[in-house]
Coordinates of C-alpha atoms in Angstrom, one line a residue:
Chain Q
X1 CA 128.3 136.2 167.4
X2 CA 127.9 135.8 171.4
X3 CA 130.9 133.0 172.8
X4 CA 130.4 132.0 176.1
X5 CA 132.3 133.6 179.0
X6 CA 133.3 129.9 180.0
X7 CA 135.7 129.7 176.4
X8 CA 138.7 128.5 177.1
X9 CA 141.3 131.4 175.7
X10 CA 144.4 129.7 177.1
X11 CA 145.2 126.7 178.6
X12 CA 148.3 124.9 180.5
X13 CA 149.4 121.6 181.7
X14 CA 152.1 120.0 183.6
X15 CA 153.1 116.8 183.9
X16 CA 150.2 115.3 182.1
X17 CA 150.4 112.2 180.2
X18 CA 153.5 112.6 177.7
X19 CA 153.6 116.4 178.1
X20 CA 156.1 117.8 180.7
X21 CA 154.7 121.3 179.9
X22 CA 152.2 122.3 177.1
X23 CA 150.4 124.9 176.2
X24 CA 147.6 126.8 173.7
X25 CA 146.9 130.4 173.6
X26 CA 144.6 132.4 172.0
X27 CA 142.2 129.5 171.4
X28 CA 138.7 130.6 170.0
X29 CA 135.3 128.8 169.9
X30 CA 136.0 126.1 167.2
X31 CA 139.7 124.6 167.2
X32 CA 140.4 122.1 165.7
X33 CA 143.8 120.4 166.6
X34 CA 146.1 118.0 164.4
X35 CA 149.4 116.7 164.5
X36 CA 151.4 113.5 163.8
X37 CA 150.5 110.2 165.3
X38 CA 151.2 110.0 168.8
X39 CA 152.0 113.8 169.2
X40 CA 149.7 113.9 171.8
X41 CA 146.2 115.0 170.4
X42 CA 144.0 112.9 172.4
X43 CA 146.0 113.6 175.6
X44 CA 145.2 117.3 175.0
X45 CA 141.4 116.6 174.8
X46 CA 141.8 114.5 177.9
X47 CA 143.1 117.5 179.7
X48 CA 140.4 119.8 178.9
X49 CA 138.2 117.3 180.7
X50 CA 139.6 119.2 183.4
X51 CA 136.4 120.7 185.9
X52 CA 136.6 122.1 189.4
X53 CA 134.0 119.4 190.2
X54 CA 137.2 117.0 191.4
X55 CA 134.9 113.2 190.7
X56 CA 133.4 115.0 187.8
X57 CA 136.8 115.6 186.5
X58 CA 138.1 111.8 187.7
X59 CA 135.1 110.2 186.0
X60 CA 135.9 111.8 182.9
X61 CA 139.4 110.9 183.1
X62 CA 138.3 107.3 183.4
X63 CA 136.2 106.9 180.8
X64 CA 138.7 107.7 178.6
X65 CA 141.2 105.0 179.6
X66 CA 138.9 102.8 179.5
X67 CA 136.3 103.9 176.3
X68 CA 138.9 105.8 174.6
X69 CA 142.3 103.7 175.4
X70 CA 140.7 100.3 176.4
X71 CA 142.3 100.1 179.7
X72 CA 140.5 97.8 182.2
X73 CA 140.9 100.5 184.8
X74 CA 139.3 97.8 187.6
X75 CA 142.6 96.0 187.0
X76 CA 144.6 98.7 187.7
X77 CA 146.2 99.6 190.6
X78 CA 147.6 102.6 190.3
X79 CA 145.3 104.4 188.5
X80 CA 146.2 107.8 188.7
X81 CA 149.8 107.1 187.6
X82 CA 148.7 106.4 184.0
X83 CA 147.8 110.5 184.0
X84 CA 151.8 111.3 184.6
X85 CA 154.3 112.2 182.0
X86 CA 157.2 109.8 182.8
X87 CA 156.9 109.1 186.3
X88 CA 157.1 105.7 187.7
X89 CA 154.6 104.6 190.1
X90 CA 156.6 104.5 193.0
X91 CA 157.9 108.0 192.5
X92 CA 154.7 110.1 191.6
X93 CA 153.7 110.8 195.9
X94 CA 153.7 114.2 195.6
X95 CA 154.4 114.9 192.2
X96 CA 151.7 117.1 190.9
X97 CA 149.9 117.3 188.1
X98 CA 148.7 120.6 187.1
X99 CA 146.5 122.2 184.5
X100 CA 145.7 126.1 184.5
X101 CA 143.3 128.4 181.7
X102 CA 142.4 131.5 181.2
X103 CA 139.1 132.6 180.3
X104 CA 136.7 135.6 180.1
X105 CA 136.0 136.1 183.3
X106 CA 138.4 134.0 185.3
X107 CA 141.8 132.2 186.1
X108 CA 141.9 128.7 187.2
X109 CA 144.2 126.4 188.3
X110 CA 143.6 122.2 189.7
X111 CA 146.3 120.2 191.1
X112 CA 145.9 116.4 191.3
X113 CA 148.6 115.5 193.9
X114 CA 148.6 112.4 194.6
X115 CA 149.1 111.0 198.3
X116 CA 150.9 107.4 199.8
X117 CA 147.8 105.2 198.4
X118 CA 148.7 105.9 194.2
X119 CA 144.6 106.0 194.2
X120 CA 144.0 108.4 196.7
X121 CA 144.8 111.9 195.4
X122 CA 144.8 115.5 196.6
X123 CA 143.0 118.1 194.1
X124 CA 144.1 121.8 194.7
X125 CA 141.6 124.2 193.3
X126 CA 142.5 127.6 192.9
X127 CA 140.2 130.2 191.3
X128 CA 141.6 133.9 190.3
X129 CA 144.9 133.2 192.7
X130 CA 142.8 133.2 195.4
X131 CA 142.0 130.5 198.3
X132 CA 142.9 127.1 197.3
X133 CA 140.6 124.9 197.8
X134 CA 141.7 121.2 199.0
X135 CA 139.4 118.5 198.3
X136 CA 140.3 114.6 198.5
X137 CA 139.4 112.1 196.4
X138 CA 139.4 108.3 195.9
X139 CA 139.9 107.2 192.2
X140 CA 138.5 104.0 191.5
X141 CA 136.1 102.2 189.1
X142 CA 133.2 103.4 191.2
X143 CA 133.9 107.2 190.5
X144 CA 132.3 106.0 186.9
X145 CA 129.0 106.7 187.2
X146 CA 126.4 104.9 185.1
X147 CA 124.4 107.8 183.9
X148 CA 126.8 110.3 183.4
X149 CA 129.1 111.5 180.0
X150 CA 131.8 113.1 180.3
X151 CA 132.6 115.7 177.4
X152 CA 135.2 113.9 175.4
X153 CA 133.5 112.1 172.9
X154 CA 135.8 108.9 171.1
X155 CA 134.8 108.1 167.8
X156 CA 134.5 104.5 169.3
X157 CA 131.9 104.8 171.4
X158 CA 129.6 107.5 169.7
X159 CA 126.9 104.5 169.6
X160 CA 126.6 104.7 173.4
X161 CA 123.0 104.5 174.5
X162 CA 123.6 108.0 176.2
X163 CA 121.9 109.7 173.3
X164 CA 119.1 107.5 173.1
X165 CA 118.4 108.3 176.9
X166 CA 119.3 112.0 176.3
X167 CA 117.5 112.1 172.8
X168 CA 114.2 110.3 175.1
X169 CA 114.7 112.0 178.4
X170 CA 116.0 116.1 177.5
X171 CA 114.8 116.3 173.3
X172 CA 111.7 114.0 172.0
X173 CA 109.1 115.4 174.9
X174 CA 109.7 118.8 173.7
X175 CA 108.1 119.4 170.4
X176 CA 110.3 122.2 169.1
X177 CA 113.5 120.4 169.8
X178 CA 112.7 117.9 168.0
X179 CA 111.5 119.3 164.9
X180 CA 114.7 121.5 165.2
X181 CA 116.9 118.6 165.2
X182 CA 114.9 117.1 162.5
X183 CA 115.7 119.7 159.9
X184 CA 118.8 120.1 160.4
X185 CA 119.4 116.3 160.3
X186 CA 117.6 116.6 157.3
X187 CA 119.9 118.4 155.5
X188 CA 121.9 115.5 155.3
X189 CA 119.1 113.0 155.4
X190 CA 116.3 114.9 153.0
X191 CA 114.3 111.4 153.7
X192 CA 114.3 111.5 157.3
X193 CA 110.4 112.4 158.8
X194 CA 110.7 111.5 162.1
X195 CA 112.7 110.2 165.0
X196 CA 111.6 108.0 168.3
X197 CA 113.3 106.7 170.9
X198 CA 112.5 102.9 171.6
X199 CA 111.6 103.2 175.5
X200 CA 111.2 106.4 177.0
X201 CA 113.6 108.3 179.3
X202 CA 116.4 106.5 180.8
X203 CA 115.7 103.1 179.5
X204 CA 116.0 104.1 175.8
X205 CA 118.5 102.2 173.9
X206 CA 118.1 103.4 170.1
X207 CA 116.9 106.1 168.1
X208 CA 114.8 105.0 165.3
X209 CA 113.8 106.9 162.2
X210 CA 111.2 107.0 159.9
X211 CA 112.0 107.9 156.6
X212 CA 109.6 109.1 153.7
X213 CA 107.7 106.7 151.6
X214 CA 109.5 103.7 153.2
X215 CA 106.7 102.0 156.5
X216 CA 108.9 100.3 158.3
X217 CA 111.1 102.9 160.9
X218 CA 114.2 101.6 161.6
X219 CA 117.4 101.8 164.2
X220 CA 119.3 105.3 163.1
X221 CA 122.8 102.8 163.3
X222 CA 121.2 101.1 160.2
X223 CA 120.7 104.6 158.2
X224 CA 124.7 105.0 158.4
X225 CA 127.8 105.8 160.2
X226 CA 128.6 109.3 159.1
X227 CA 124.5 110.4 160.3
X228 CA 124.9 108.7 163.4
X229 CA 127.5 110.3 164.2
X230 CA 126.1 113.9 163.3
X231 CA 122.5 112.9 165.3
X232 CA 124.5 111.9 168.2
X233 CA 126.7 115.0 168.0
X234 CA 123.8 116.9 167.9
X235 CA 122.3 115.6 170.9
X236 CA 125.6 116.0 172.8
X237 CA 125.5 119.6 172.3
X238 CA 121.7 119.9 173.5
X239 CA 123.0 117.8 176.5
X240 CA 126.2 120.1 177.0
X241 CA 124.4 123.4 176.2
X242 CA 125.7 126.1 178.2
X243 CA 128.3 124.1 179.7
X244 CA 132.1 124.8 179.0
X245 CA 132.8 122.8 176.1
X246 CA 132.8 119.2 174.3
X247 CA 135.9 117.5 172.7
X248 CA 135.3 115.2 169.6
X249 CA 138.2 112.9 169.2
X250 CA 138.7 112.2 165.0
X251 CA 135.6 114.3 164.2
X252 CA 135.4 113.3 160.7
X253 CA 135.9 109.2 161.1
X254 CA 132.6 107.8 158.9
X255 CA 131.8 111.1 157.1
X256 CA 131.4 110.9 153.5
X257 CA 133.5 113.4 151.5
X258 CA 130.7 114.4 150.2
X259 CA 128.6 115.6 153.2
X260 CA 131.9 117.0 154.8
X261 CA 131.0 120.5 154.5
X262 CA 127.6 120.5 155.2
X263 CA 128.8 118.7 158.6
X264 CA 131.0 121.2 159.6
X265 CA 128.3 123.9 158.5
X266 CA 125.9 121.9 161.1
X267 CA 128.5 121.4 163.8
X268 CA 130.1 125.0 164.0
X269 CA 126.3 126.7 163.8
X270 CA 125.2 123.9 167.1
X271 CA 128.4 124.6 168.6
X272 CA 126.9 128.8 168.6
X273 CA 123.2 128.4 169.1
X274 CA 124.6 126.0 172.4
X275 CA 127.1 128.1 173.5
X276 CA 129.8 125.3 173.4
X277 CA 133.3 125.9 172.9
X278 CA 134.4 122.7 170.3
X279 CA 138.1 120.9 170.6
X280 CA 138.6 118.7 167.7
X281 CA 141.1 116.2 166.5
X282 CA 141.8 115.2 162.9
X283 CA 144.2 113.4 160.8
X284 CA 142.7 114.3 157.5
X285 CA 143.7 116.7 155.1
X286 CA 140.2 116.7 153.0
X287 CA 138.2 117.4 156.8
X288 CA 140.5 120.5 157.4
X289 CA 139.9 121.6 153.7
X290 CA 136.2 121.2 154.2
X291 CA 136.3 123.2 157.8
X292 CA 137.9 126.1 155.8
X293 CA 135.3 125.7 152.9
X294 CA 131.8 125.5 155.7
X295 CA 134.1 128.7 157.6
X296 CA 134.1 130.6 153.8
X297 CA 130.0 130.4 153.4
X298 CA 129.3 131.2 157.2
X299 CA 130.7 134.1 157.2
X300 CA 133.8 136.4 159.0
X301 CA 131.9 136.3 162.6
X302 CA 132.6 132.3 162.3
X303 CA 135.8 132.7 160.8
X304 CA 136.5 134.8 163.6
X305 CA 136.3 132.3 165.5
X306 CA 138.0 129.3 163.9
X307 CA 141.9 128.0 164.9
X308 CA 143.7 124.9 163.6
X309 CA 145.8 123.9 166.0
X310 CA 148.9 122.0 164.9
X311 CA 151.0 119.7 167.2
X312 CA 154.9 119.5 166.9
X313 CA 157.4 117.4 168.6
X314 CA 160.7 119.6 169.0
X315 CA 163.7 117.6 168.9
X316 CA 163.8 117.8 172.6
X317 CA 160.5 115.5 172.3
X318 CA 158.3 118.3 173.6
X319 CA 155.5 119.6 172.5
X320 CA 154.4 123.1 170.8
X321 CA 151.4 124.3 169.4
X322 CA 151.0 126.4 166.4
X323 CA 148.3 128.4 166.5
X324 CA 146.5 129.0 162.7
X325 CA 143.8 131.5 162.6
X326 CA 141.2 131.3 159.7
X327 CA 143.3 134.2 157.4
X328 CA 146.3 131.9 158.2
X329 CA 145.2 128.6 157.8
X330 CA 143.3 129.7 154.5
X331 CA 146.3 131.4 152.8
X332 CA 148.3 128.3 153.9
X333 CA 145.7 125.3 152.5
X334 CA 145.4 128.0 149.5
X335 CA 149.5 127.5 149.2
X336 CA 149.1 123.6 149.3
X337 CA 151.4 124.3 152.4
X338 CA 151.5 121.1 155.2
X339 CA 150.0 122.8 158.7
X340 CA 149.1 119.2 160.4
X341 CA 152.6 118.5 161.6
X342 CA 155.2 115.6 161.2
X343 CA 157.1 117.1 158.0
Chain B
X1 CA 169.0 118.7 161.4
X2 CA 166.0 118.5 159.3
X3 CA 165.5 121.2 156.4
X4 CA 162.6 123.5 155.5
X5 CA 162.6 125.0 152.3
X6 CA 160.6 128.0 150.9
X7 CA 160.4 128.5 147.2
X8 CA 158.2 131.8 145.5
X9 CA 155.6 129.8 143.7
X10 CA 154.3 126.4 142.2
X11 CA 156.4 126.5 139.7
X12 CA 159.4 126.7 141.9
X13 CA 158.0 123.8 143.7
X14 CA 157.6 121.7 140.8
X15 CA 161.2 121.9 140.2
X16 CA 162.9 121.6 142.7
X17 CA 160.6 118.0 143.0
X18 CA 162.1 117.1 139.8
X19 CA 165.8 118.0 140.6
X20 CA 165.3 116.8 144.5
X21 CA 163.0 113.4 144.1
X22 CA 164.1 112.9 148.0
X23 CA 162.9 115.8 149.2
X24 CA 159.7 115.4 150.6
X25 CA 156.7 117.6 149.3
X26 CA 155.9 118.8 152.5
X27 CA 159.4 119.9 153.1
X28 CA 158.7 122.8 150.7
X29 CA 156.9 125.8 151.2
X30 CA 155.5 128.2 149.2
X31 CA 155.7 131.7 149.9
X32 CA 153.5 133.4 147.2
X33 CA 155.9 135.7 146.2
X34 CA 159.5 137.0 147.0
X35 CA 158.0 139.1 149.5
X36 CA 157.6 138.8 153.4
X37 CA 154.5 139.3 155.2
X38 CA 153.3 138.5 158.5
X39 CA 152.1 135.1 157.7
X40 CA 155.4 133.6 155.9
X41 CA 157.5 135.2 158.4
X42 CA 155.6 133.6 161.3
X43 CA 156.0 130.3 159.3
X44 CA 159.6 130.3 158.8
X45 CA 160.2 131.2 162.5
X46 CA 158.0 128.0 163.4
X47 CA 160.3 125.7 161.3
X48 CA 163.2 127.7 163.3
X49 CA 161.4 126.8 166.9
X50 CA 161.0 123.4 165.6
X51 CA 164.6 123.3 164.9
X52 CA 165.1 123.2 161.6
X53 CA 167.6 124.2 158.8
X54 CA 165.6 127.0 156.7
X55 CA 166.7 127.5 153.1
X56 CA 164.9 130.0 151.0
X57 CA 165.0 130.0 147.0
X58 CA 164.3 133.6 145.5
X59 CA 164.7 134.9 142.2
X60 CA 168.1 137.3 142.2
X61 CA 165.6 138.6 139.0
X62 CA 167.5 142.0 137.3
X63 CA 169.5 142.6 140.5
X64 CA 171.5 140.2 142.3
X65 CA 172.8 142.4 144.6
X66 CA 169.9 144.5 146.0
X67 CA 168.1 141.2 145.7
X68 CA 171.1 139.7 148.4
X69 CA 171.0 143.0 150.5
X70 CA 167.7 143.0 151.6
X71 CA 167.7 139.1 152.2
X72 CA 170.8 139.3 154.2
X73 CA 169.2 142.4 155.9
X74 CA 166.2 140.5 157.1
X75 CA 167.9 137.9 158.5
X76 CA 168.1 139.8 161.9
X77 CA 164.3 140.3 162.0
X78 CA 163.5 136.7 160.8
X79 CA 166.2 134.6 161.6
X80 CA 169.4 132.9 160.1
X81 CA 168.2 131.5 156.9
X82 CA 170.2 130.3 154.1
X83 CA 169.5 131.9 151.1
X84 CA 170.0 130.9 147.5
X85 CA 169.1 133.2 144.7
X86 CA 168.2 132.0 141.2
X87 CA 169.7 130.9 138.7
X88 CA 172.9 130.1 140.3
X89 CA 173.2 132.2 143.5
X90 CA 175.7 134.6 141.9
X91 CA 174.2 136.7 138.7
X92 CA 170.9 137.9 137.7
X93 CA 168.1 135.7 136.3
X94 CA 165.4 133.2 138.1
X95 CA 163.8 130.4 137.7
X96 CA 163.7 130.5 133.8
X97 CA 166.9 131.1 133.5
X98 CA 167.8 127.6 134.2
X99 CA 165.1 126.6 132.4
X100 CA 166.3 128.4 129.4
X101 CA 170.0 126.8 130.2
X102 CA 169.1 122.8 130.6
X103 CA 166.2 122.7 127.9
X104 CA 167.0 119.5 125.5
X105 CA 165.7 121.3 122.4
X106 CA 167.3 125.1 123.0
X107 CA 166.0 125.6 118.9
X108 CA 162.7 125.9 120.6
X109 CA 164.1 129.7 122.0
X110 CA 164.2 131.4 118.6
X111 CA 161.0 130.3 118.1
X112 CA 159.5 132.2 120.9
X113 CA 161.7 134.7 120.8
X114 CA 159.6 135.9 117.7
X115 CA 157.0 135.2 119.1
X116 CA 157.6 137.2 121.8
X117 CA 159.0 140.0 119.8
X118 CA 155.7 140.3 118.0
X119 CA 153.9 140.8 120.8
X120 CA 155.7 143.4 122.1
X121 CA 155.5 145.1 119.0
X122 CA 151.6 145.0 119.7
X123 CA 152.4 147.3 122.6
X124 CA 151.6 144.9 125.2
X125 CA 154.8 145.8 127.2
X126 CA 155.1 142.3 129.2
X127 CA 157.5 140.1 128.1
X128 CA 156.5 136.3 128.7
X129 CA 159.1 133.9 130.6
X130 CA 156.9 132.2 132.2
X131 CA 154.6 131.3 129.5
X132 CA 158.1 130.5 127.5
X133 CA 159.0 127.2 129.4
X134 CA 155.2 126.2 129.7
X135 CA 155.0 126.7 125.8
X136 CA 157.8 124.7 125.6
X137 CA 156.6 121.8 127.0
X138 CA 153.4 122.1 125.3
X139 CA 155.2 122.1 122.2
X140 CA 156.9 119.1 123.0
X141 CA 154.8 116.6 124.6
X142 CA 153.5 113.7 123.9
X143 CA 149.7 113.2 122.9
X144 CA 149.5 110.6 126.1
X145 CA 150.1 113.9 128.5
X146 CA 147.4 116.3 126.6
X147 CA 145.5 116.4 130.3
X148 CA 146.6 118.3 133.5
X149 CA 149.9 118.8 131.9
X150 CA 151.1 121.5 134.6
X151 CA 149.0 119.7 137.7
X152 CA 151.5 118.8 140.8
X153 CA 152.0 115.0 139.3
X154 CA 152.6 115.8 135.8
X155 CA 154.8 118.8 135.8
X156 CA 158.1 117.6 137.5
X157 CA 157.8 114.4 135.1
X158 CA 157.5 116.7 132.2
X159 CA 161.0 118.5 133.5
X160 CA 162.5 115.2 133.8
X161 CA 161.8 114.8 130.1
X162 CA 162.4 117.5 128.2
X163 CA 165.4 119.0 130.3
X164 CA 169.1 117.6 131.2
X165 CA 168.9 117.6 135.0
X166 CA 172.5 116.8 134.5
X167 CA 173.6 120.0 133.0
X168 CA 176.7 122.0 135.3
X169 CA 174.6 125.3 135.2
X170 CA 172.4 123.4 138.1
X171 CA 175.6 122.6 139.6
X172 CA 175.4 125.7 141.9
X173 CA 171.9 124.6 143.4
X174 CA 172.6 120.7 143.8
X175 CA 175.4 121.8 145.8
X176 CA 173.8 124.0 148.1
X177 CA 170.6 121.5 148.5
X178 CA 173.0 118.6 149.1
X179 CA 175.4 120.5 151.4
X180 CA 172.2 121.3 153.4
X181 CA 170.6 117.9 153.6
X182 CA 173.6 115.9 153.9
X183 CA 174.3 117.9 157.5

């Protein structure tokens, strides 16, 4: 199996949300992270928003206070200061934040240090050791762009309209994408026979599907959460393909028991043929079961590949993550042994 | 200090959820054996970093004392773990030991003690303690519990019933649980 040279193998932050210092190593191409509640999961899929692209990386950081936290970031000042571990506003001039990874090919490491004016911030890009690179930033409500997603997807906003424009503008004019998609959507939807966007390219707001022996094609959101949720997935990877990675916060919500492994079987073979590295979060003990079942039938090059990556707080209230590969996580499920934390 | 126990199989489990109903089941492991591998040594030293008590529950079996040796012995690879060995973390003997000890109905033993004999008269060399205790409960259960008898649920019910969780031969265990969880 070919992984991208852009995988993630280990990854570092500082001062980040509630983790003074965290870290992951040995990651692979499908991890899959879980913990207690409040242990910090999300925060670590907010991290690995983290780009050299400075407003990429600020936009991304954003959305998820608002989207995924529901923080009216236009009526916040201090916007950066919500991204500190424990910091008050008026101490966090010149405190850094800092988040470093190894992968392949390369070291990196960005530094958001933030300057007299909490919303104007410093980013210190270093690449191999070598040449830091200072770039300034303003972080505001306008560093949202309109048209853009970031990589972290929230299980509350996988209705967006992005993947009706993305589906329109990047999937339905292209013939062998869309058949592609088709089948494999059809493995959980045998009825499905064909999908349309409502406007074309960036004015699309819904998918809608035609379905066999029924006339009337209608809005995917009415076919169900749990394919929603797959179809957009699916079109997030064709959107991300080639780039770094994408980050699924509570992966499973609206999936049927039923269709679990067949959803992980589709996920982890999309996450290959588009070269994305996948970051998950779950709370569930049937989804992790089901991620070891789909890893069993795909075979020892996906299993290869596969971590579970369990969350602790240490009496200390830090953080540490334990790192399960398949062999370990498999013998442990097999045990009926607890590996999401909290115990 | 929270505690992390490891025990050598299910059936290990089961009990100690029927002597210890405050335990919590995810505060025991199972190992798969009394032996260490990579992957329950990596997981005791976890519940060490996470700064836990370990306690570890292994059959003494026919030899308590080379059973203690190597235990003690790989506490300087592993860690400081606190080690009970079964039945009473002083002779030889395991799990069904105690099993044999508490049961309500001990007549039961002859019983399958022919049984037993008869089969090792067939040449089939293994003796059966194991299957002992199970047969027992299957012998005396009520028609209500005919399905998933042994299933996680069922099991440590079915201890509750037919043996005296009261009897002193446990007396050596509940004191090193509870001297561990009371800390």
């Amino acid at each position: 199996m070919k992984v991208s040279d852009n995988n993630i193998i280990d990854f570092k932050v500082k001062n980040f949300k509630k983790f003074k210092h965290f870290e992951m190593d040995n990651l692979g191409q499908f991890n899959l992270i879980v913990g207690d509640n409040n242990v910090g999961k999300t925060s670590v899929l907010e991290a690995l928003l983290v780009k050299t692209n400075s407003n990429l990386f600020i936009e991304g950081l954003l959305h998820s206070l608002e989207i995924g936290r529901n923080i009216d970031v236009e009526s916040n000042q201090n916007i950066i200061s919500k991204f500190y571990v424990n910091i008050s506003d008026s101490d966090i001039i010149n405190s850094e934040i800092s988040f470093s990874f190894n992968t392949i090919e390369q070291f990196k490491e960005i530094k958001i240090i933030c300057n007299q004016n909490a919303n104007l911030s410093k980013f210190v890009i270093s690449i191999n050791h070598q040449n830091p690179n200072i770039v300034e930033s303003y972080v505001s409500k306008n560093n949202i762009g309109g048209n853009l997603m970031p990589n972290l997807i929230f299980s509350s906003n996988i209705y967006s309209s992005f993947s009706a424009r993305t589906f329109s503008d990047k999937i339905y004019r292209y013939a062998s994408k869309k058949d592609k998609l088709i089948k494999t959507l059809k493995i959980l939807l045998p009825n499905i026979t064909d999908l349309y966007p409502d406007k074309f390219e960036t004015s699309s707001q819904t998918i809608y599907a035609r379905q066999k022996d029924i006339d009337k094609a209608i809005p995917m959101q009415l076919i169900g959460e749990g394919s929603v949720k797959l179809l957009n997935y699916l079109i997030f990877m064709q959107f991300f393909s080639d780039q770094d990675r994408i980050m699924l916060d509570e992966v499973d919500n609206g999936i049927h028991y039923s269709k679990m492994k067949d959803f992980w079987k589709i996920l982890l073979k999309s996450s290959v043929d588009n070269q994305i590295q996948l970051f998950m979060t779950t709370h569930s003990k049937e989804c992790i079961n089901y991620y070891k079942e789909a890893l069993s039938e795909l075979g020892e090059e996906f299993q290869n590949e596969a971590r579970i990556i369990s969350l602790n707080e240490l009496p200390d209230k830090s953080v540490k993550a334990f790192n399960y590969n398949y062999e370990r996580f498999s013998n442990e499920l097999e045990l009926g042994n607890e590996i999401r934390g909290g115990y | 200090m929270k505690v992390h126990f490891f025990v050598e199989g299910d059936a290990d489990k089961s009990f100690m959820m029927a002597l210890f109903p405050q335990l919590p089941p995810e505060s025991i492991d199972i190992l798969n054996g009394k032996d260490f591998n990579d992957k329950n040594i990596l997981r005791i030293k976890e519940m060490f970093v996470l700064g836990k008590k370990v306690c570890l529950f292994i059959d003494a079996d026919k030899d308590y004392d080379s059973r203690l040796e190597y235990y003690t012995d790989k506490k300087a690879e592993i860690g400081d773990y606190n080690l009970f060995l079964m039945p009473d973390n002083s002779n030889n003997g395991n799990l069904e030991s105690i099993y044999e000890a508490i049961a309500k109905n001990t007549s039961f033993w002859t019983c399958f003690e022919t049984y037993n004999n008869c089969i090792e008269s067939l040449n089939y060399k293994r003796t059966l303690p194991k299957s002992k205790v199970y047969a027992y409960i299957e012998a005396l259960r009520d028609n209500e519990n005919s399905k998933d008898l042994f299933n996680k649920t069922n099991f440590p019910k079915l201890i509750n019933q037919h043996f005296d969780l009261n009897h002193e031969y446990l007396k050596p265990l509940k004191d090193f649980v509870n001297s561990h969880i009371s800390q």
